Coordinates of C-alpha atoms in Angstrom, one line a residue:
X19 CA 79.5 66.9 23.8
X20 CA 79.7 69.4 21.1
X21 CA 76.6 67.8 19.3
X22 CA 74.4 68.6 21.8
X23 CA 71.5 71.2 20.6
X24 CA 70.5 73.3 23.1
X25 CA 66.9 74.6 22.3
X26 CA 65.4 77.5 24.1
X27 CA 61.5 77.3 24.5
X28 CA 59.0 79.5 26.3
X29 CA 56.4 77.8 27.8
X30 CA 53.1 79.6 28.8
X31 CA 50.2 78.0 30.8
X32 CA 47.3 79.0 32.4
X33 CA 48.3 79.9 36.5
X34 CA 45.6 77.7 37.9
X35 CA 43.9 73.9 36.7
X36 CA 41.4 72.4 39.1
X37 CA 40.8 68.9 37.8
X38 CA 38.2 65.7 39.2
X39 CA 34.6 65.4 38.9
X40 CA 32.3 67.9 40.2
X41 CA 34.8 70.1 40.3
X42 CA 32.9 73.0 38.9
X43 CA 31.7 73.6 42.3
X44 CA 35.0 75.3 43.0
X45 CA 34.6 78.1 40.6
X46 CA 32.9 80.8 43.1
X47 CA 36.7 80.3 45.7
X48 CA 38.8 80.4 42.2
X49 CA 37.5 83.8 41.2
X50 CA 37.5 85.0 45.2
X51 CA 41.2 83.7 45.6
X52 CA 42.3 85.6 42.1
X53 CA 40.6 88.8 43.8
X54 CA 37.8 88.8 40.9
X55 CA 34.3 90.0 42.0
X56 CA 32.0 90.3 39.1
X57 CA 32.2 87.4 36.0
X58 CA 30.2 87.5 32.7
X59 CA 29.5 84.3 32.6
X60 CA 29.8 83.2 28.2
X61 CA 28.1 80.1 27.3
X62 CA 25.9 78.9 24.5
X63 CA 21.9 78.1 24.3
X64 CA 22.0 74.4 24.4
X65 CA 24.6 75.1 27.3
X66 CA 22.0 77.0 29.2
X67 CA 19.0 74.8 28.4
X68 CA 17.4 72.0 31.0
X69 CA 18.9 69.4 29.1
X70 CA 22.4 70.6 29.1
X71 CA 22.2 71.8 32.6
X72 CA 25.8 73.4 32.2
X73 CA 25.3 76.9 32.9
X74 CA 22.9 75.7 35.6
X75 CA 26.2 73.9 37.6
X76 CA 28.0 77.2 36.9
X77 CA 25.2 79.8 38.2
X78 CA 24.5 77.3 41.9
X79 CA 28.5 77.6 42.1
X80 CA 28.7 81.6 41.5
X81 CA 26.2 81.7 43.6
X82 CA 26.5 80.0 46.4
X83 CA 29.9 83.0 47.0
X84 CA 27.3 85.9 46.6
X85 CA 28.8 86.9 43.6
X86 CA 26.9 88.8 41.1
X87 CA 27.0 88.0 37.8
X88 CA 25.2 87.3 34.7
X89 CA 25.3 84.9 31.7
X90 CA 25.6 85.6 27.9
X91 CA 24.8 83.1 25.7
X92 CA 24.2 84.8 22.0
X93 CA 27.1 82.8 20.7
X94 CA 27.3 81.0 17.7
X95 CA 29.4 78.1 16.8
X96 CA 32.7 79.5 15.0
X97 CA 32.2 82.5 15.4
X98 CA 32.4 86.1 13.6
X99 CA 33.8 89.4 14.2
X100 CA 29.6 90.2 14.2
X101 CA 28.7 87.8 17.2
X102 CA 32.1 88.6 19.3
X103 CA 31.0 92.3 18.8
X104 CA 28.0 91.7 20.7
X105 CA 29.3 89.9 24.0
X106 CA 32.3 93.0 24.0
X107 CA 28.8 94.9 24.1
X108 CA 27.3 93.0 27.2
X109 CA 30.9 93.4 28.9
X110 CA 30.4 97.0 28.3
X111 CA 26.9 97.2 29.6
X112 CA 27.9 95.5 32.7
X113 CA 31.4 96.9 34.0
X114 CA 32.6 93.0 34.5
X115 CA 35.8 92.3 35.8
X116 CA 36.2 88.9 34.5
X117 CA 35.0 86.2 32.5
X118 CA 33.8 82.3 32.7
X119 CA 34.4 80.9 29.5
X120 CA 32.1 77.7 29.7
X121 CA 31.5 75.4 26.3
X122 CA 33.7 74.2 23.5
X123 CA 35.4 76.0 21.4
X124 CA 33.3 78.7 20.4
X125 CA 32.3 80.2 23.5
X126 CA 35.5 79.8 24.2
X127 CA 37.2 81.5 21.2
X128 CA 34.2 83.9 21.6
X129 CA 35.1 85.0 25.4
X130 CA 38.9 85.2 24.5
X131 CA 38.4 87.2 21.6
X132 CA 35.7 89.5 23.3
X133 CA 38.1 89.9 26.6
X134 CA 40.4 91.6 24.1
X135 CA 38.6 93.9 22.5
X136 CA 36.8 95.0 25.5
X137 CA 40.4 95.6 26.9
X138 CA 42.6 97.2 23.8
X139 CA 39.6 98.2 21.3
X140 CA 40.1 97.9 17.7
X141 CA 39.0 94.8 15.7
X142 CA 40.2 91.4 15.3
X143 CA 41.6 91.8 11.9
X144 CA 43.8 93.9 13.3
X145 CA 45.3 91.2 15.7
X146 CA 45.5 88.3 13.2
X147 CA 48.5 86.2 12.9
X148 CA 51.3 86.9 12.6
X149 CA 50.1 89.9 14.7
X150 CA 51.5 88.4 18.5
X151 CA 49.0 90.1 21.1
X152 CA 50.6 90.3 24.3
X153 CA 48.5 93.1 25.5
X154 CA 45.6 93.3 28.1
X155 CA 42.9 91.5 28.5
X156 CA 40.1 90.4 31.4
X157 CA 40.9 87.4 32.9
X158 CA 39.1 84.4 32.2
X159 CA 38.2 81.4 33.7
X160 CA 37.8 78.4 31.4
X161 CA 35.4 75.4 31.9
X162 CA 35.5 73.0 28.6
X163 CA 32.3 71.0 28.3
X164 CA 34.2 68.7 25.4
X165 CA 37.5 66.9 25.3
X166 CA 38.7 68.7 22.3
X167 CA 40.0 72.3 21.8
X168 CA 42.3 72.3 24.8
X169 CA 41.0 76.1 24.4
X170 CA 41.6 76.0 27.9
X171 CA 45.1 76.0 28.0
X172 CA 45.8 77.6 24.7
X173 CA 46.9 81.1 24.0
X174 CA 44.7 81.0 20.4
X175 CA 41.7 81.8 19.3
X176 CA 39.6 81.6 16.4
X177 CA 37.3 84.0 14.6
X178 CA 35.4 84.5 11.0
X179 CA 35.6 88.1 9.5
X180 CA 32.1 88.6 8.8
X181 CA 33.3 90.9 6.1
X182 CA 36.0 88.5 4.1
X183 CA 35.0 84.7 5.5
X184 CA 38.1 84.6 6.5
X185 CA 38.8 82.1 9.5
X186 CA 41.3 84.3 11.5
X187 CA 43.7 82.8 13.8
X188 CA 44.9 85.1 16.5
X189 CA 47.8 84.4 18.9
X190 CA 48.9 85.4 22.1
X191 CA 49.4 86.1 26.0
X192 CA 46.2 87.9 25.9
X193 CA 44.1 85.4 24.9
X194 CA 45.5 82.5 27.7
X195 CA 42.8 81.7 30.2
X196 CA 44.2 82.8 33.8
X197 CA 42.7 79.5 35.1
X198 CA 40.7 76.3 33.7
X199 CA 38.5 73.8 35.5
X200 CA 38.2 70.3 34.0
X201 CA 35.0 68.7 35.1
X202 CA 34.7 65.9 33.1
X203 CA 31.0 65.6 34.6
X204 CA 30.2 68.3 32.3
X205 CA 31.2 65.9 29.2
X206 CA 29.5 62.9 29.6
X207 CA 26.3 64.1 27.9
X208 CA 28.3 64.2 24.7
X209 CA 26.6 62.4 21.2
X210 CA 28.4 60.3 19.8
X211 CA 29.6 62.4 16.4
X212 CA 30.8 65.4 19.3
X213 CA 32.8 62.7 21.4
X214 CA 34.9 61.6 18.3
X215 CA 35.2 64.7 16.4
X216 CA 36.0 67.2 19.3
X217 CA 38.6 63.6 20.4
X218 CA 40.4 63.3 17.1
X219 CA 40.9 67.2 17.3
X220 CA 42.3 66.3 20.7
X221 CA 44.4 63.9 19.0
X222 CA 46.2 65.8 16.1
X223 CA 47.0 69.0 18.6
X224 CA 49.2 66.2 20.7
X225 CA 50.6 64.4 17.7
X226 CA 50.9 67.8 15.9
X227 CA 53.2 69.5 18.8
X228 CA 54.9 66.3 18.6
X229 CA 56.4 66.2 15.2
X230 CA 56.2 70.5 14.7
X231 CA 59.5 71.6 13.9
X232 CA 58.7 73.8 17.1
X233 CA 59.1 71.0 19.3
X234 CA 60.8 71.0 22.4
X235 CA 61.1 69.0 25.5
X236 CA 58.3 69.8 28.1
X237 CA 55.5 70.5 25.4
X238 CA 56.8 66.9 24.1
X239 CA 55.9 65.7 27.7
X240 CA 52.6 67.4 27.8
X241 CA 52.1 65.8 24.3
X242 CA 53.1 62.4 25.0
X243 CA 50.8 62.1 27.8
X244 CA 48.1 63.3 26.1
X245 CA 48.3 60.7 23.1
X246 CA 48.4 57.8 25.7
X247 CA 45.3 59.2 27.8
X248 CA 43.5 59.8 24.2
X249 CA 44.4 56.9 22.1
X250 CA 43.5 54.6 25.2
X251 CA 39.9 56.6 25.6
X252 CA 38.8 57.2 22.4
X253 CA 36.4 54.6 21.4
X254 CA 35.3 54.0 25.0
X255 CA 34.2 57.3 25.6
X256 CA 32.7 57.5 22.1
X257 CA 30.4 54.2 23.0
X258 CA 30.0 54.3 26.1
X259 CA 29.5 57.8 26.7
X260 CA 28.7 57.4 31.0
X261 CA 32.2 55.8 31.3
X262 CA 33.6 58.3 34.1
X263 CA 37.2 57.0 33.7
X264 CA 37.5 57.6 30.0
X265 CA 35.4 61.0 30.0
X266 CA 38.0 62.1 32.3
X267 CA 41.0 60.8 30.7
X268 CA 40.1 62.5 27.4
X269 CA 39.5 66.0 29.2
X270 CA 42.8 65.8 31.2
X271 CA 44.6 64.5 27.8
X272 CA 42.6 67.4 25.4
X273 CA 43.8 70.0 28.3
X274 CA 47.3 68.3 27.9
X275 CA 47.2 68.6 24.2
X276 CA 46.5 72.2 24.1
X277 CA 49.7 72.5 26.5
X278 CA 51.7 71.1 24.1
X279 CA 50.2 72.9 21.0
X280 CA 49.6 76.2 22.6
X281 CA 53.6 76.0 23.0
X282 CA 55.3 74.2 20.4
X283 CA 52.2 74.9 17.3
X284 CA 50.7 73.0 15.1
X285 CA 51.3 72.0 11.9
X286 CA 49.8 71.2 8.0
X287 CA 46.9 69.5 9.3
X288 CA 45.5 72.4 11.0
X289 CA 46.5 74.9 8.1
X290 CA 44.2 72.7 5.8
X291 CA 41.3 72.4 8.3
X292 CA 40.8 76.3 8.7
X293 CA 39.7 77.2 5.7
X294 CA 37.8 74.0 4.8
X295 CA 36.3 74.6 7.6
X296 CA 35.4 78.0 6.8
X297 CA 33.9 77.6 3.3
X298 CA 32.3 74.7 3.7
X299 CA 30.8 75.1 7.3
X300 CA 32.1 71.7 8.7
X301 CA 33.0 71.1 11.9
X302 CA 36.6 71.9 13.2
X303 CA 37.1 68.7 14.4
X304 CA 35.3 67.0 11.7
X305 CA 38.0 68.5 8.6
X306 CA 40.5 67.7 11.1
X307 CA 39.2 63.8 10.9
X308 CA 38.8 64.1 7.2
X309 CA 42.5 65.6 6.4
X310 CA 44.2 63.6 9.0
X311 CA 45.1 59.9 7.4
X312 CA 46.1 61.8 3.9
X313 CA 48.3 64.7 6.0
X314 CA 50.6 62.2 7.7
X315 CA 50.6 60.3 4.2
X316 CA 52.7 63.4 2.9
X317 CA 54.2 64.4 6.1
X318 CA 55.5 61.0 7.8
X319 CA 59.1 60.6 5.8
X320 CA 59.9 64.4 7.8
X321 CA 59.8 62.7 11.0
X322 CA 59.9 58.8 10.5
X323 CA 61.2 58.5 14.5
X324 CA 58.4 61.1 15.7
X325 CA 55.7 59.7 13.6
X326 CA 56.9 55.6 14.9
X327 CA 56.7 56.7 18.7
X328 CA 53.2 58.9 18.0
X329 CA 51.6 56.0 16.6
X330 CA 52.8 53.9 19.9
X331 CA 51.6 55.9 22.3
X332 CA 48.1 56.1 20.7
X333 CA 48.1 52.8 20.6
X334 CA 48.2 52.1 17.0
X335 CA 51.3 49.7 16.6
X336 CA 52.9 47.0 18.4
X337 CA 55.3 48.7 20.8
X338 CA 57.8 46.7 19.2
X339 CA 58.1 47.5 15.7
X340 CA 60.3 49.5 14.6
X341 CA 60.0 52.8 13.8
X342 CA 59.6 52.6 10.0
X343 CA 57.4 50.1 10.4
X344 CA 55.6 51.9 12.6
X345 CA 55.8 55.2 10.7
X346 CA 54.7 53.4 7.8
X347 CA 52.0 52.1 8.9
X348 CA 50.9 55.3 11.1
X349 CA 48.3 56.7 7.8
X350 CA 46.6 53.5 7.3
X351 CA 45.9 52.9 10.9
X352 CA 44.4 56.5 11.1
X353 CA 42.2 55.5 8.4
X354 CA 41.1 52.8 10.5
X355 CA 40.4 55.1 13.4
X356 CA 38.0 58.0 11.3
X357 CA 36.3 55.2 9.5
X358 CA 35.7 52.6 12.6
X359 CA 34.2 56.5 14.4
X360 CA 32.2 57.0 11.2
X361 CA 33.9 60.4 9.5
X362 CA 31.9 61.4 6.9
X363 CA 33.7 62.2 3.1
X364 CA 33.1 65.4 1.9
X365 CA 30.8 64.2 -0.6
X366 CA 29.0 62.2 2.6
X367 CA 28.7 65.9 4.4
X368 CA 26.8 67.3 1.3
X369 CA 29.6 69.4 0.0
X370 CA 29.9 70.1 -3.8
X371 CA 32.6 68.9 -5.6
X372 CA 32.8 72.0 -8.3
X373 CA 32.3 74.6 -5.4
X374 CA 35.2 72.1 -3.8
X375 CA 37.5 72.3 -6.5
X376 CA 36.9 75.6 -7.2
X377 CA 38.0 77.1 -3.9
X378 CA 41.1 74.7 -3.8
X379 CA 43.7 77.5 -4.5
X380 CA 42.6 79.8 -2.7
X381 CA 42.4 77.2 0.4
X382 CA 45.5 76.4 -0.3
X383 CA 46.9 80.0 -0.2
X384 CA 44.7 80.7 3.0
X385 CA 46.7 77.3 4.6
X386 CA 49.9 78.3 4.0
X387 CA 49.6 82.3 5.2
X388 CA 48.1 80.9 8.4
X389 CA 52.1 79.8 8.9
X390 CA 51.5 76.0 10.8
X391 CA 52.4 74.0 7.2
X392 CA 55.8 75.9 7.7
X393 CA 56.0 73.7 11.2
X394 CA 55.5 70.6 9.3
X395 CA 58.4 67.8 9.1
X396 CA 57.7 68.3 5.2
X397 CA 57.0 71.8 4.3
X398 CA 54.4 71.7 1.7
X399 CA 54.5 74.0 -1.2
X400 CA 51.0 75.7 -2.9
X401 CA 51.1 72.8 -5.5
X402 CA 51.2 70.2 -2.9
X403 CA 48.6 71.7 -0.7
X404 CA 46.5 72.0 -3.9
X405 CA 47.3 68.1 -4.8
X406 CA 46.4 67.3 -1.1
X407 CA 43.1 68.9 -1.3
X408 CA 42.3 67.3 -4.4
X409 CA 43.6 63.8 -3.2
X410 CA 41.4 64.2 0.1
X411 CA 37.9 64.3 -3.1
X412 CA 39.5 61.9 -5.1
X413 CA 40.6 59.0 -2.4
X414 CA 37.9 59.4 0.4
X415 CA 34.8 60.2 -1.8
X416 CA 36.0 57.6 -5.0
X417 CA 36.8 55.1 -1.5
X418 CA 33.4 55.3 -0.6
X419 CA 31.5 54.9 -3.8
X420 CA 32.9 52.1 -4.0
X421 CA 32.9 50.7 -0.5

């Protein structure tokens, strides 16, 4: 029929997932079977300490092939242009072919960023959205260690100019891991605060592809699958953090979710969180929680039949109601999820209110350049970014004063 749209879509993935516990084991025949000899391997210092025992699980698989390699672990969460610039220095000092990318989302976004510069020089400013970097890079191998970024399947990543503050989002082929190994063994160490930040993270990349004007058919399937895995593991993994089955179902479902993002973006939520995040130093995750019930306040009537079948397949309605119902009720019910896993206020995270309102412009203006509130179902303008930002002080921190 003449009414049919036909939407073209290109889909990039990462050319290899090993999934299943212990997994990480299979690392040392990955790298031989892609014909790489010689890994950097990029963690962080808790990742490399006794009671992490991440980078130990990595080094007896690497190992066990005869492999030589080395680990770096002078990252820093969200990292700056300063801290990538020194693992592009070890690269350099030790003529590495490839790199294992083990951690959340700053090791992460520090190997992927680092992989590119080492390959194509220049600096990161440089290759900041809208810049598209299809260019070379070393490979990488991707481990996650929390249920969150999807970082393993996405081709962003995410870096502060030391210089500016800026939180720079870069996009790309270059900076999509070759391969990714889900060990959800690696995750079930996890505090509390981790599992449910990293997992509502998780959460808004599915439901964010979903409803993103970029939408189309096979990220939708990543993204549907990842809300069911997620909004049916959530709480369980957040208190009972040994539970193998729901570990594993939020890492396949955080992988799944960076699919979907990775290919169809996301949208005002994340716009907001960047530079949040950025001048106030909270977690990604974390401003992600925060702006999340008030975002799909403003955003729902854009996409009532989106928003009605997102909130089913986390879980958060009858699968019966219909969709306005459903859509309606999709903000309040999110509110129920960040306060039930304890998401602080702003005010609760120690942030000042004056400082806050202050830098509301110019977070606004940071939010939209970044591009993702154009994917919304509403397309905010400045004003109503601004009134969001203000809303999220006023509702949340007046909300808990009095409760």
């Amino acid at each position: 029929p003449s009414h049919v749209v036909v939407i073209q879509a290109l889909m990039y993935l990462p050319r290899a997932i090993i999934h299943g516990g212990g997994s990480v084991q299979r690392l040392g025949t990955l790298l031989a079977d892609m014909g790489l000899k010689r890994p950097l391997v990029v963690a962080d210092k808790f990742l490399a300490s006794p009671q992490s025992g991440a980078v130990g699980k990595v080094c007896a698989a690497l190992s066990a092939t005869a492999a030589p390699f080395e680990v770096f672990t002078d990252t820093i969460p969200d990292p700056t242009t300063e801290s990538v610039e020194r693992c592009v220095d070890a690269l350099a000092a030790g003529n590495f072919d490839s790199i294992v990318a083990l951690g959340g989302g700053s090791p992460m976004d520090t190997a992927k960023a680092a992989a590119v510069l080492y390959k194509q020089g220049g600096r990161m400013r440089d290759y900041k959205a809208p810049y598209q970097n299809d260019g070379a890079s070393l490979p990488i191998v991707a481990i996650p260690t929390t249920a969150g970024t999807g970082s393993e399947a996405t081709k962003f990543t995410i870096v502060t100019d030391s210089e500016t503050q800026e939180k720079m989002l870069c996009v790309g082929v270059a900076y999509l891991p070759i391969a990714a190994i889900l060990d959800y063994e690696l995750t079930l160490t996890k505090p509390f605060r981790l599992t449910a930040d990293t997992g509502i993270d998780a959460i808004c990349h599915a439901m964010e592809a979903y409803v993103s004007a970029k939408h189309n058919p096979l990220a939708d399937g990543f993204a549907i699958s990842a809300m069911q895995k997620l909004g049916g593991s959530l709480y369980t993994a957040c208190h009972s953090p040994s539970d193998a089955a729901a570990r594993e179902a939020m890492l396949l479902g955080s992988c799944q979710a960076g699919m979907a993002f990775s290919n169809a973006s996301v949208t005002l939520i994340h716009g907001m969180s960047r530079p949040l995040g950025a001048l106030f130093h909270i977690p990604h995750g974390m401003c992600n929680a925060m702006l999340l019930p008030r975002c799909i306040s403003f955003s729902t009537e854009g996409a009532v039949a989106r928003y009605a079948e997102a909130s089913r397949m986390l879980g958060l309605c009858a699968a019966s109601e219909t969709d306005d119902d459903a859509a309606g009720g999709f903000a309040r019910a999110l509110h129920k999820v960040t306060s039930d896993l304890e998401v602080p206020t702003l005010q609760g995270f120690g942030v000042d209110e004056a400082a806050f309102r202050q830098a509301v412009p110019r977070m606004a203006t940071a939010a939209l350049a970044s591009g993702s509130p154009g994917n919304n179902p509403v397309v905010p303008s400045q004003a109503q970014v601004e009134v969001l930002f203000h809303e999220l002080w006023d509702h949340e921190c007046r909300a808990s004063a009095t409760g």
